[in-house]
Short mmCIF file of the C-alpha atoms (twelve columns), coordinates in Angstrom:
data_MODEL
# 
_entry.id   MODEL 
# 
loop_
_atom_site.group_PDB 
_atom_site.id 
_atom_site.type_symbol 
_atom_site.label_atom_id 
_atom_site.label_alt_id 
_atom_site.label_comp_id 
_atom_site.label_asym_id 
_atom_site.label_seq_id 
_atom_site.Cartn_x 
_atom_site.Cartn_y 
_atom_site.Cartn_z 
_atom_site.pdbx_PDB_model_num 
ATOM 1   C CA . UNK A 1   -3.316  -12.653 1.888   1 
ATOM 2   C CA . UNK A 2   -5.191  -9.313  2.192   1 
ATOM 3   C CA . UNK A 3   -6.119  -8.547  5.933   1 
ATOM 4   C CA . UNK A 4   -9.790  -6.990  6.816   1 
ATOM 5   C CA . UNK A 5   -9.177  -3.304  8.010   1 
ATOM 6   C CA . UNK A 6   -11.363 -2.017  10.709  1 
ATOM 7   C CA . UNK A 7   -12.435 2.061   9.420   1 
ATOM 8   C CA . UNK A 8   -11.405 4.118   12.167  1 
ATOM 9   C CA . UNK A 9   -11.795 7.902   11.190  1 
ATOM 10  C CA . UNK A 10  -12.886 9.242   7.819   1 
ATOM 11  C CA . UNK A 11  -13.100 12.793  6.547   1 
ATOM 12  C CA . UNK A 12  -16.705 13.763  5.158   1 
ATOM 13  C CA . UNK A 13  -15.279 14.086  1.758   1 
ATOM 14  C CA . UNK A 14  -13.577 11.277  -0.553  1 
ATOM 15  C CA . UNK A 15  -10.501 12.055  -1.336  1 
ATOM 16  C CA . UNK A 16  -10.037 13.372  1.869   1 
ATOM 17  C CA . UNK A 17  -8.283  11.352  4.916   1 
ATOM 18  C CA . UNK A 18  -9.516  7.559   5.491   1 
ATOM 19  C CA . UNK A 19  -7.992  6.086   8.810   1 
ATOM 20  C CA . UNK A 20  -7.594  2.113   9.317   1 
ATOM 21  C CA . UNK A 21  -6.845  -0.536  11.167  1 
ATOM 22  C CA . UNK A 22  -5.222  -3.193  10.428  1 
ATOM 23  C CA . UNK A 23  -3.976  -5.862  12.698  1 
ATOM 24  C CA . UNK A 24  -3.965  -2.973  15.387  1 
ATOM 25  C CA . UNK A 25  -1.883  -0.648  13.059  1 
ATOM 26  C CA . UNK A 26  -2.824  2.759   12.328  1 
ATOM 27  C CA . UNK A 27  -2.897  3.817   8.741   1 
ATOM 28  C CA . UNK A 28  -3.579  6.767   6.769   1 
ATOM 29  C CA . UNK A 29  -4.420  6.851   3.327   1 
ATOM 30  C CA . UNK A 30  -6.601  9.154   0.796   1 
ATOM 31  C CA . UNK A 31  -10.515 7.995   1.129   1 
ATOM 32  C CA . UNK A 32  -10.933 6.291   -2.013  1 
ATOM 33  C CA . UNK A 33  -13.656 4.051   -0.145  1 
ATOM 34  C CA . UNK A 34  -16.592 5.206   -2.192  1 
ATOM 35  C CA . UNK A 35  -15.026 5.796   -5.956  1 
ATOM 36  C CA . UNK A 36  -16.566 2.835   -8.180  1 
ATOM 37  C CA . UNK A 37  -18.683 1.608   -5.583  1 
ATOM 38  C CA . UNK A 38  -22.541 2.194   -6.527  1 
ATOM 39  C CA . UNK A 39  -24.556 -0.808  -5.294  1 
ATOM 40  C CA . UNK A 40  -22.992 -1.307  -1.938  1 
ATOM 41  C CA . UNK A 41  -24.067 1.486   0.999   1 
ATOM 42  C CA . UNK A 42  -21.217 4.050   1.892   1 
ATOM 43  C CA . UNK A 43  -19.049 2.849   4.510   1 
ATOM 44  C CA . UNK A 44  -19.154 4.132   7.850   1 
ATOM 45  C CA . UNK A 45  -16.819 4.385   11.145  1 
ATOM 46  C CA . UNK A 46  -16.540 0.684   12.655  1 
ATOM 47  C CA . UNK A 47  -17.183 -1.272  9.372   1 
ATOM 48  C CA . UNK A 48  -14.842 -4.202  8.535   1 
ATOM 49  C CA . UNK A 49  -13.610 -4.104  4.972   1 
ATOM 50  C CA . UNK A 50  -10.955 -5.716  2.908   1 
ATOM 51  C CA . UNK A 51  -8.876  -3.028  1.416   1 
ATOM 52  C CA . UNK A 52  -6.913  -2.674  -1.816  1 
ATOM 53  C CA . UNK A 53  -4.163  0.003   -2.310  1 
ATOM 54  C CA . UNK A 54  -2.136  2.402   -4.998  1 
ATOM 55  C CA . UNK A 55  0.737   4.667   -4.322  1 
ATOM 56  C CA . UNK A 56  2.141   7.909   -5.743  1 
ATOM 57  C CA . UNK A 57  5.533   8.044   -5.932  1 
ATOM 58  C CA . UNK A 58  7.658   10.889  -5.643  1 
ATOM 59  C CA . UNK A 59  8.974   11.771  -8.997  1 
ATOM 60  C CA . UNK A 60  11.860  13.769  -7.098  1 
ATOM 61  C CA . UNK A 61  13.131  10.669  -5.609  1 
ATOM 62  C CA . UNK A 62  15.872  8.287   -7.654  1 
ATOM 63  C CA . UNK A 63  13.916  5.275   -7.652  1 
ATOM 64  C CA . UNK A 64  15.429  2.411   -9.488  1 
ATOM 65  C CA . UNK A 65  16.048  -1.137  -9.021  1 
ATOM 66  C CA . UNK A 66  18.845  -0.532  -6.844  1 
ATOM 67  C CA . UNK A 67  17.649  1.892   -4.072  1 
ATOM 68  C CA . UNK A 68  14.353  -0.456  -3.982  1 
ATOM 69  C CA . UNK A 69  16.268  -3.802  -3.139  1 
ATOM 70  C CA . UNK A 70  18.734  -1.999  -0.673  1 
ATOM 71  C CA . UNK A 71  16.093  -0.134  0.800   1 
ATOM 72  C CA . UNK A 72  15.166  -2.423  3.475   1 
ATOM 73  C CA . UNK A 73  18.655  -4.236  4.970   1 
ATOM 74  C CA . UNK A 74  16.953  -5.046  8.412   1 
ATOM 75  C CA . UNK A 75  14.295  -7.169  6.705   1 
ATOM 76  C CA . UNK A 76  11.176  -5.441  8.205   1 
ATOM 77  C CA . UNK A 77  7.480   -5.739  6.611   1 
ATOM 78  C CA . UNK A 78  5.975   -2.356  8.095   1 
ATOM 79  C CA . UNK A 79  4.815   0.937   7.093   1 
ATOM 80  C CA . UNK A 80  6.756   3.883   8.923   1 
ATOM 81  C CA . UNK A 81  4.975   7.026   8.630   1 
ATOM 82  C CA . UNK A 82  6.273   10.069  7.710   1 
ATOM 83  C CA . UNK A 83  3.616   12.120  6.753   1 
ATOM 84  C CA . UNK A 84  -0.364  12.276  7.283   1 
ATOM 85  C CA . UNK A 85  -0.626  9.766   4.340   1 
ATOM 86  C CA . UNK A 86  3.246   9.311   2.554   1 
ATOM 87  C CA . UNK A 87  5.487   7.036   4.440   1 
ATOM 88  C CA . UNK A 88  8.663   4.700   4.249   1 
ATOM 89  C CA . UNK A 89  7.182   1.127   2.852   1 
ATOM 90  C CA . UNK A 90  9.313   -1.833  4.096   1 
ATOM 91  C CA . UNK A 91  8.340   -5.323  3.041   1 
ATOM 92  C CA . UNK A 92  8.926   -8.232  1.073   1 
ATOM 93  C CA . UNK A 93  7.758   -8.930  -2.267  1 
ATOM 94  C CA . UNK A 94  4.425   -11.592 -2.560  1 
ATOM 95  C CA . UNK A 95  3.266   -11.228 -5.792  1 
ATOM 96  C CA . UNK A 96  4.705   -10.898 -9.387  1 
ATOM 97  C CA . UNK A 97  2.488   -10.579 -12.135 1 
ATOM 98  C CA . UNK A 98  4.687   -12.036 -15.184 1 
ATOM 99  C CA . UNK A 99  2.695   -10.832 -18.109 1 
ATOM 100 C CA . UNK A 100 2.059   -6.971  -16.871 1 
ATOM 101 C CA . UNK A 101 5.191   -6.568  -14.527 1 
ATOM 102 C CA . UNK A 102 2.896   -4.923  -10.884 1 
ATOM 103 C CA . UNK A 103 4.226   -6.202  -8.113  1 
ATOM 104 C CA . UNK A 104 3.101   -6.495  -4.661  1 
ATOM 105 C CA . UNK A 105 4.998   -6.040  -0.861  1 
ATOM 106 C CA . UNK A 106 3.502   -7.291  2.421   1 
ATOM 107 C CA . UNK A 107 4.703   -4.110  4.552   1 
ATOM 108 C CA . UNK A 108 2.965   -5.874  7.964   1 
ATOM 109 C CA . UNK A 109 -0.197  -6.720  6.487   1 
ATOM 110 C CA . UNK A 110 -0.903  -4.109  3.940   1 
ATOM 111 C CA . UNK A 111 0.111   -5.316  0.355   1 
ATOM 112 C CA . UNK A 112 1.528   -2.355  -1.854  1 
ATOM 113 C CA . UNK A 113 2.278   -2.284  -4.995  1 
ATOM 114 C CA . UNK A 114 6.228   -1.171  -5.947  1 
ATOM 115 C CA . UNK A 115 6.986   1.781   -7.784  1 
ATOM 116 C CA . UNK A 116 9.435   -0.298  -9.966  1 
ATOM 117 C CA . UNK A 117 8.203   -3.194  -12.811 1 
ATOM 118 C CA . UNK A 118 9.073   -6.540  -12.291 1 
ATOM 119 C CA . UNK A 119 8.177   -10.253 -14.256 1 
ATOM 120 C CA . UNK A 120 10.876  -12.283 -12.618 1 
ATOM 121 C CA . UNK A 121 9.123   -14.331 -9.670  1 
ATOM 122 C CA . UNK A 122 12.381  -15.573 -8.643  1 
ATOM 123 C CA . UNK A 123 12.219  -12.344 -6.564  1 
ATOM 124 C CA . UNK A 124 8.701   -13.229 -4.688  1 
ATOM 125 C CA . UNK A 125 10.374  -13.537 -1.209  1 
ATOM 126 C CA . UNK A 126 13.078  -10.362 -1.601  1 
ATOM 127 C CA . UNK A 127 12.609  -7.517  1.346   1 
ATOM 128 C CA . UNK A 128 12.481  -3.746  -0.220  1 
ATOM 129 C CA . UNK A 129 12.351  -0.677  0.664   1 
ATOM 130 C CA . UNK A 130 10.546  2.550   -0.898  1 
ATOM 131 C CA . UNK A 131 9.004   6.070   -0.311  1 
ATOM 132 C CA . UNK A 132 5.089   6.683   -0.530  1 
ATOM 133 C CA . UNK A 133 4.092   10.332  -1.547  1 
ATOM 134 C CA . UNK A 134 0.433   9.407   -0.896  1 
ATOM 135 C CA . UNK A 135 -1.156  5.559   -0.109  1 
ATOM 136 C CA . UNK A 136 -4.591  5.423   -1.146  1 
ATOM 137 C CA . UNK A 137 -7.221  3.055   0.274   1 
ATOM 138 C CA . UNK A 138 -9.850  1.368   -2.266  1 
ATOM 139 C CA . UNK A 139 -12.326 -0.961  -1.260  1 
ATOM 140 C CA . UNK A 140 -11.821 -4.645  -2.825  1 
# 
């Protein structure tokens, strides 16, 4: 289900600012392009890659199961920036892992993983809502 991203802008520095495409959305996330990565050449501005992506969460915030699941009442799957790389993640839930609790939302193509634990996969299909201190971008 992951969508390529198309590398758009990239600070000289990982950890640094890594801008995407993906299905002609703009998204900014820390460069974590190159951590890991040793027998594959560097990526450069224009490549096509299939991303993979953590959060930090805001440890300020009250995030429970509540204010996750009520987060999103319009049903949206999209990422609404509201920061150079923290924003308001809207989408529904695709994945459950039932033996280590991750879970994963399509927010419009880009599958994040929720800042809550969850092994029911009754709830694959549910639309929640969350803040994003800072999405970083891995390569798959």
């Amino acid at each position: 289900m992951t969508n390529k991203a198309l590398l758009i802008g990239i600070d000289d520095d990982e950890g640094g600012l890594a801008l995407l495409s993906i299905k002609g959305v703009e998204i900014g996330a820390m460069n974590c392009l190159g951590y890991g990565i040793y027998d594959t050449p560097y990526l450069t501005i224009g490549s096509w890659f299939e991303p993979t992506f953590s959060c930090l969460f805001d440890d300020d915030l009250d995030v429970d199961w509540h204010t996750v699941f009520e987060g999103n009442p319009d049903q949206e799957t999209r990422l609404h920036r509201i920061g150079v790389w923290s924003y308001r993640a809207l989408g529904r839930i695709v994945e459950i892992d039932e033996d280590s609790g991750p879970a994963l939302a399509d927010c419009g193509g880009c599958l994040i993983p929720l800042p809550i634990t969850m092994y029911d996969p009754d709830y694959i299909g549910a639309y929640v809502g969350f803040q994003i201190s800072r999405l970083n971008v891995w390569r798959k």
